[in-house]
């Protein structure tokens, strides 16, 4: 949830839609990228505890089941493109050949629900372009790994946008010519024009955060005043 909160903060600053960035379903979504079932991803995003980590769960059995389920997940979601443009699941023989084992062994593993050893697990994961962590990580850890990458990408985009804003504002005309819509953040950037970027950027981000909270507070006050006015009018 800490990673989610940091992502939400960046989304708010960049004006991006949470549903677009934290899409759960579909190819490239959080479930696809983490190997965690759609319903479980939604539960974790709400801060709910994974059923896999309950007090009555046999952790060894849970790990075996998790690895086998993730292998089946990869087979169902990482499809092979056919010559006619269609897509199909890899056969057990194809997976086994790529992982350095046999189709019979792989079939038995799936039927018995017993996870392979680390070498075979790593081979199967690599066949689908993933690391072994994809197969063995607990749901919350698997999802957080994906969220951490999203946060990193957003942070890089935020810094890049701040750099662009700084360059634009530093080369702008007199302060009176700066777009008023940029508000106090624009004037702060102008005032810090001669300050090194690594010092100016955190200051501008702080000012931007304070300005945003001030706007939100004014909006709440306006809504409260409007609601009070409606109540008084009803009484009159």
Short mmCIF file of C-alpha atoms in Angstrom, two decimals:
data_model
loop_
_atom_site.label_atom_id
_atom_site.label_comp_id
_atom_site.label_asym_id
_atom_site.label_seq_id
_atom_site.Cartn_x
_atom_site.Cartn_y
_atom_site.Cartn_z
CA UNK A 1 0.00 0.00 0.00
CA UNK A 2 2.96 2.32 0.54
CA UNK A 3 3.94 1.88 -3.10
CA UNK A 4 0.35 2.51 -4.20
CA UNK A 5 0.23 5.74 -2.19
CA UNK A 6 3.46 6.96 -3.77
CA UNK A 7 2.07 6.14 -7.22
CA UNK A 8 -1.17 7.98 -6.44
CA UNK A 9 0.82 11.04 -5.40
CA UNK A 10 2.70 11.08 -8.70
CA UNK A 11 -0.49 10.47 -10.69
CA UNK A 12 -2.08 13.46 -8.96
CA UNK A 13 0.90 15.67 -9.78
CA UNK A 14 0.93 14.57 -13.43
CA UNK A 15 -2.83 14.66 -13.91
CA UNK A 16 -2.97 11.01 -14.99
CA UNK A 17 -5.90 8.63 -14.55
CA UNK A 18 -5.32 5.91 -11.93
CA UNK A 19 -7.40 3.37 -13.82
CA UNK A 20 -5.23 3.74 -16.92
CA UNK A 21 -1.91 3.35 -15.09
CA UNK A 22 -3.02 0.71 -12.58
CA UNK A 23 -5.10 -1.33 -15.01
CA UNK A 24 -5.70 -4.77 -13.52
CA UNK A 25 -6.96 -6.89 -16.42
CA UNK A 26 -5.74 -7.56 -19.94
CA UNK A 27 -2.33 -8.02 -21.51
CA UNK A 28 0.17 -5.77 -19.77
CA UNK A 29 -2.15 -5.21 -16.80
CA UNK A 30 -1.16 -5.76 -13.18
CA UNK A 31 -2.43 -9.35 -13.12
CA UNK A 32 -0.63 -10.22 -16.37
CA UNK A 33 2.64 -8.66 -15.21
CA UNK A 34 2.62 -10.12 -11.69
CA UNK A 35 1.06 -13.56 -12.20
CA UNK A 36 -1.47 -12.80 -9.46
CA UNK A 37 -5.14 -13.52 -10.18
CA UNK A 38 -7.33 -10.53 -11.07
CA UNK A 39 -9.53 -10.77 -7.96
CA UNK A 40 -6.50 -11.10 -5.69
CA UNK A 41 -4.83 -8.06 -7.28
CA UNK A 42 -7.94 -6.00 -6.56
CA UNK A 43 -7.99 -7.23 -2.96
CA UNK A 44 -4.33 -6.34 -2.46
CA UNK A 45 -4.87 -2.87 -3.96
CA UNK A 46 -7.61 -2.36 -1.37
CA UNK A 47 -5.16 -3.34 1.36
CA UNK A 48 -6.79 -6.67 2.08
CA UNK A 49 -4.74 -9.64 3.22
CA UNK A 50 -4.00 -12.44 0.80
CA UNK A 51 -5.84 -15.68 1.56
CA UNK A 52 -2.55 -17.48 0.93
CA UNK A 53 -1.02 -15.97 4.07
CA UNK A 54 -3.67 -16.99 6.61
CA UNK A 55 -2.74 -18.66 9.93
CA UNK A 56 -4.12 -22.06 8.91
CA UNK A 57 -2.26 -22.24 5.59
CA UNK A 58 0.45 -24.87 5.08
CA UNK A 59 3.20 -22.62 3.72
CA UNK A 60 5.14 -25.43 2.00
CA UNK A 61 2.02 -26.65 0.24
CA UNK A 62 1.11 -23.06 -0.63
CA UNK A 63 4.51 -22.51 -2.25
CA UNK A 64 4.19 -25.67 -4.35
CA UNK A 65 0.69 -24.73 -5.45
CA UNK A 66 1.77 -21.15 -6.22
CA UNK A 67 4.63 -22.24 -8.49
CA UNK A 68 2.44 -24.68 -10.43
CA UNK A 69 -0.35 -22.10 -10.76
CA UNK A 70 2.10 -19.48 -12.03
CA UNK A 71 3.45 -21.92 -14.62
CA UNK A 72 -0.09 -22.56 -15.81
CA UNK A 73 -0.72 -18.79 -15.75
CA UNK A 74 2.28 -18.21 -18.01
CA UNK A 75 1.13 -20.91 -20.39
CA UNK A 76 -2.35 -19.36 -20.56
CA UNK A 77 -1.20 -15.75 -21.03
CA UNK A 78 2.10 -15.93 -22.95
CA UNK A 79 0.79 -17.29 -26.21
CA UNK A 80 2.65 -18.33 -29.33
CA UNK A 81 1.90 -16.53 -32.59
CA UNK A 82 0.97 -18.92 -35.41
CA UNK A 83 1.67 -18.43 -39.10
CA UNK A 84 -1.97 -17.57 -39.79
CA UNK A 85 -1.88 -14.72 -37.27
CA UNK A 86 -3.71 -16.60 -34.53
CA UNK A 87 -2.24 -17.26 -31.09
CA UNK A 88 -2.15 -20.49 -29.16
CA UNK A 89 -0.75 -21.91 -25.96
CA UNK A 90 2.62 -23.63 -26.07
CA UNK A 91 2.44 -27.40 -25.89
CA UNK A 92 3.97 -29.19 -22.92
CA UNK A 93 6.56 -30.64 -25.28
CA UNK A 94 7.61 -27.16 -26.40
CA UNK A 95 7.86 -25.88 -22.84
CA UNK A 96 9.74 -28.97 -21.67
CA UNK A 97 12.24 -28.73 -24.54
CA UNK A 98 12.90 -25.06 -23.73
CA UNK A 99 13.26 -25.79 -20.02
CA UNK A 100 15.51 -28.81 -20.43
CA UNK A 101 13.13 -31.46 -19.15
CA UNK A 102 10.54 -33.88 -20.57
CA UNK A 103 6.89 -33.41 -21.44
CA UNK A 104 6.01 -36.46 -19.32
CA UNK A 105 7.71 -34.96 -16.26
CA UNK A 106 6.01 -31.62 -16.83
CA UNK A 107 2.61 -33.27 -17.21
CA UNK A 108 3.14 -35.22 -13.96
CA UNK A 109 4.19 -32.04 -12.14
CA UNK A 110 0.97 -30.29 -13.18
CA UNK A 111 -1.24 -33.24 -12.25
CA UNK A 112 0.36 -33.81 -8.85
CA UNK A 113 0.73 -30.12 -8.01
CA UNK A 114 4.32 -30.63 -6.88
CA UNK A 115 6.61 -27.76 -7.82
CA UNK A 116 9.80 -28.47 -9.80
CA UNK A 117 13.28 -27.95 -8.37
CA UNK A 118 14.85 -24.51 -8.75
CA UNK A 119 16.79 -25.36 -11.91
CA UNK A 120 13.71 -26.62 -13.74
CA UNK A 121 11.59 -23.77 -12.38
CA UNK A 122 14.14 -21.23 -13.60
CA UNK A 123 14.21 -22.94 -17.01
CA UNK A 124 10.42 -22.80 -17.34
CA UNK A 125 10.33 -19.14 -16.28
CA UNK A 126 13.10 -18.25 -18.73
CA UNK A 127 11.24 -20.03 -21.54
CA UNK A 128 8.43 -17.50 -21.06
CA UNK A 129 10.82 -14.56 -20.70
CA UNK A 130 10.49 -14.25 -16.93
CA UNK A 131 12.80 -14.67 -13.94
CA UNK A 132 12.28 -17.37 -11.33
CA UNK A 133 10.93 -14.71 -8.92
CA UNK A 134 7.80 -14.61 -11.08
CA UNK A 135 7.04 -18.19 -10.05
CA UNK A 136 7.98 -18.16 -6.37
CA UNK A 137 7.10 -14.68 -5.03
CA UNK A 138 4.15 -14.40 -2.66
CA UNK A 139 1.19 -12.45 -4.13
CA UNK A 140 1.86 -9.17 -2.31
CA UNK A 141 5.56 -9.34 -3.17
CA UNK A 142 4.85 -10.20 -6.80
CA UNK A 143 2.40 -7.32 -7.17
CA UNK A 144 4.69 -4.86 -5.37
CA UNK A 145 7.53 -5.74 -7.74
CA UNK A 146 5.35 -4.59 -10.64
CA UNK A 147 4.13 -1.51 -8.76
CA UNK A 148 7.71 -0.54 -7.90
CA UNK A 149 8.58 -0.51 -11.60
CA UNK A 150 5.50 1.60 -12.37
CA UNK A 151 6.52 4.03 -9.62
CA UNK A 152 10.04 4.24 -11.01
CA UNK A 153 8.75 4.96 -14.52
CA UNK A 154 6.36 7.64 -13.23
CA UNK A 155 9.11 9.24 -11.16
CA UNK A 156 11.38 9.43 -14.21
CA UNK A 157 8.55 11.01 -16.22
CA UNK A 158 7.89 13.51 -13.42
CA UNK A 159 11.54 14.54 -13.23
CA UNK A 160 11.69 14.83 -17.02
CA UNK A 161 8.62 17.07 -17.02
CA UNK A 162 10.09 19.23 -14.25
CA UNK A 163 13.30 19.58 -16.27
CA UNK A 164 11.28 20.67 -19.29
CA UNK A 165 9.30 23.17 -17.20
CA UNK A 166 12.50 24.59 -15.73
CA UNK A 167 14.09 25.02 -19.15
CA UNK A 168 10.94 26.61 -20.55
CA UNK A 169 10.47 28.99 -17.63
CA UNK A 170 14.13 30.00 -17.53
CA UNK A 171 14.04 31.00 -21.17
CA UNK A 172 10.67 32.79 -20.91
CA UNK A 173 10.29 36.55 -21.06
CA UNK A 174 9.63 38.83 -18.09
CA UNK A 175 7.52 37.48 -15.26
CA UNK A 176 4.51 39.34 -16.58
CA UNK A 177 4.66 37.23 -19.72
CA UNK A 178 4.56 33.91 -17.85
CA UNK A 179 1.26 32.08 -18.19
CA UNK A 180 -0.78 33.01 -15.07
CA UNK A 181 -2.22 29.48 -15.04
CA UNK A 182 1.18 28.24 -13.88
CA UNK A 183 0.74 30.26 -10.68
CA UNK A 184 3.23 30.33 -7.84
CA UNK A 185 5.14 27.32 -9.19
CA UNK A 186 6.07 29.26 -12.32
CA UNK A 187 7.35 32.22 -10.36
CA UNK A 188 9.29 29.92 -8.06
CA UNK A 189 10.97 28.34 -11.05
CA UNK A 190 11.86 31.78 -12.39
CA UNK A 191 13.24 32.84 -9.00
CA UNK A 192 15.38 29.69 -8.88
CA UNK A 193 16.67 30.13 -12.41
CA UNK A 194 20.30 30.35 -11.30
CA UNK A 195 20.07 27.56 -8.73
CA UNK A 196 21.42 24.10 -9.77
CA UNK A 197 18.71 21.68 -10.90
CA UNK A 198 19.36 19.12 -8.16
CA UNK A 199 18.59 21.85 -5.61
CA UNK A 200 15.83 23.66 -7.49
CA UNK A 201 13.71 20.63 -8.39
CA UNK A 202 12.94 19.47 -4.81
CA UNK A 203 12.08 23.05 -3.84
CA UNK A 204 9.74 23.47 -6.79
CA UNK A 205 8.13 20.09 -6.08
CA UNK A 206 7.55 21.16 -2.46
CA UNK A 207 6.01 24.47 -3.53
CA UNK A 208 3.85 22.63 -6.06
CA UNK A 209 2.64 20.27 -3.33
CA UNK A 210 1.80 23.13 -0.95
CA UNK A 211 0.01 25.01 -3.72
CA UNK A 212 -2.02 21.92 -4.59
CA UNK A 213 -3.08 21.40 -0.97
CA UNK A 214 -4.06 25.07 -0.77
CA UNK A 215 -6.22 24.72 -3.86
CA UNK A 216 -7.85 21.60 -2.45
CA UNK A 217 -8.55 23.39 0.86
CA UNK A 218 -10.12 26.35 -0.94
CA UNK A 219 -12.25 23.95 -2.98
CA UNK A 220 -13.46 22.22 0.21
CA UNK A 221 -14.28 25.58 1.78
CA UNK A 222 -16.20 26.62 -1.33
CA UNK A 223 -18.21 23.39 -1.31
CA UNK A 224 -18.95 23.82 2.40
CA UNK A 225 -20.07 27.42 1.85
CA UNK A 226 -22.28 26.33 -1.01
CA UNK A 227 -23.83 23.55 1.08
CA UNK A 228 -24.44 25.98 3.96
CA UNK A 229 -26.02 28.43 1.57
CA UNK A 230 -28.34 25.73 0.26
CA UNK A 231 -29.34 24.83 3.83
CA UNK A 232 -30.03 28.48 4.74
CA UNK A 233 -32.08 28.98 1.60
CA UNK A 234 -34.14 25.92 2.41
CA UNK A 235 -34.79 27.24 5.93
CA UNK A 236 -35.73 30.69 4.61
#
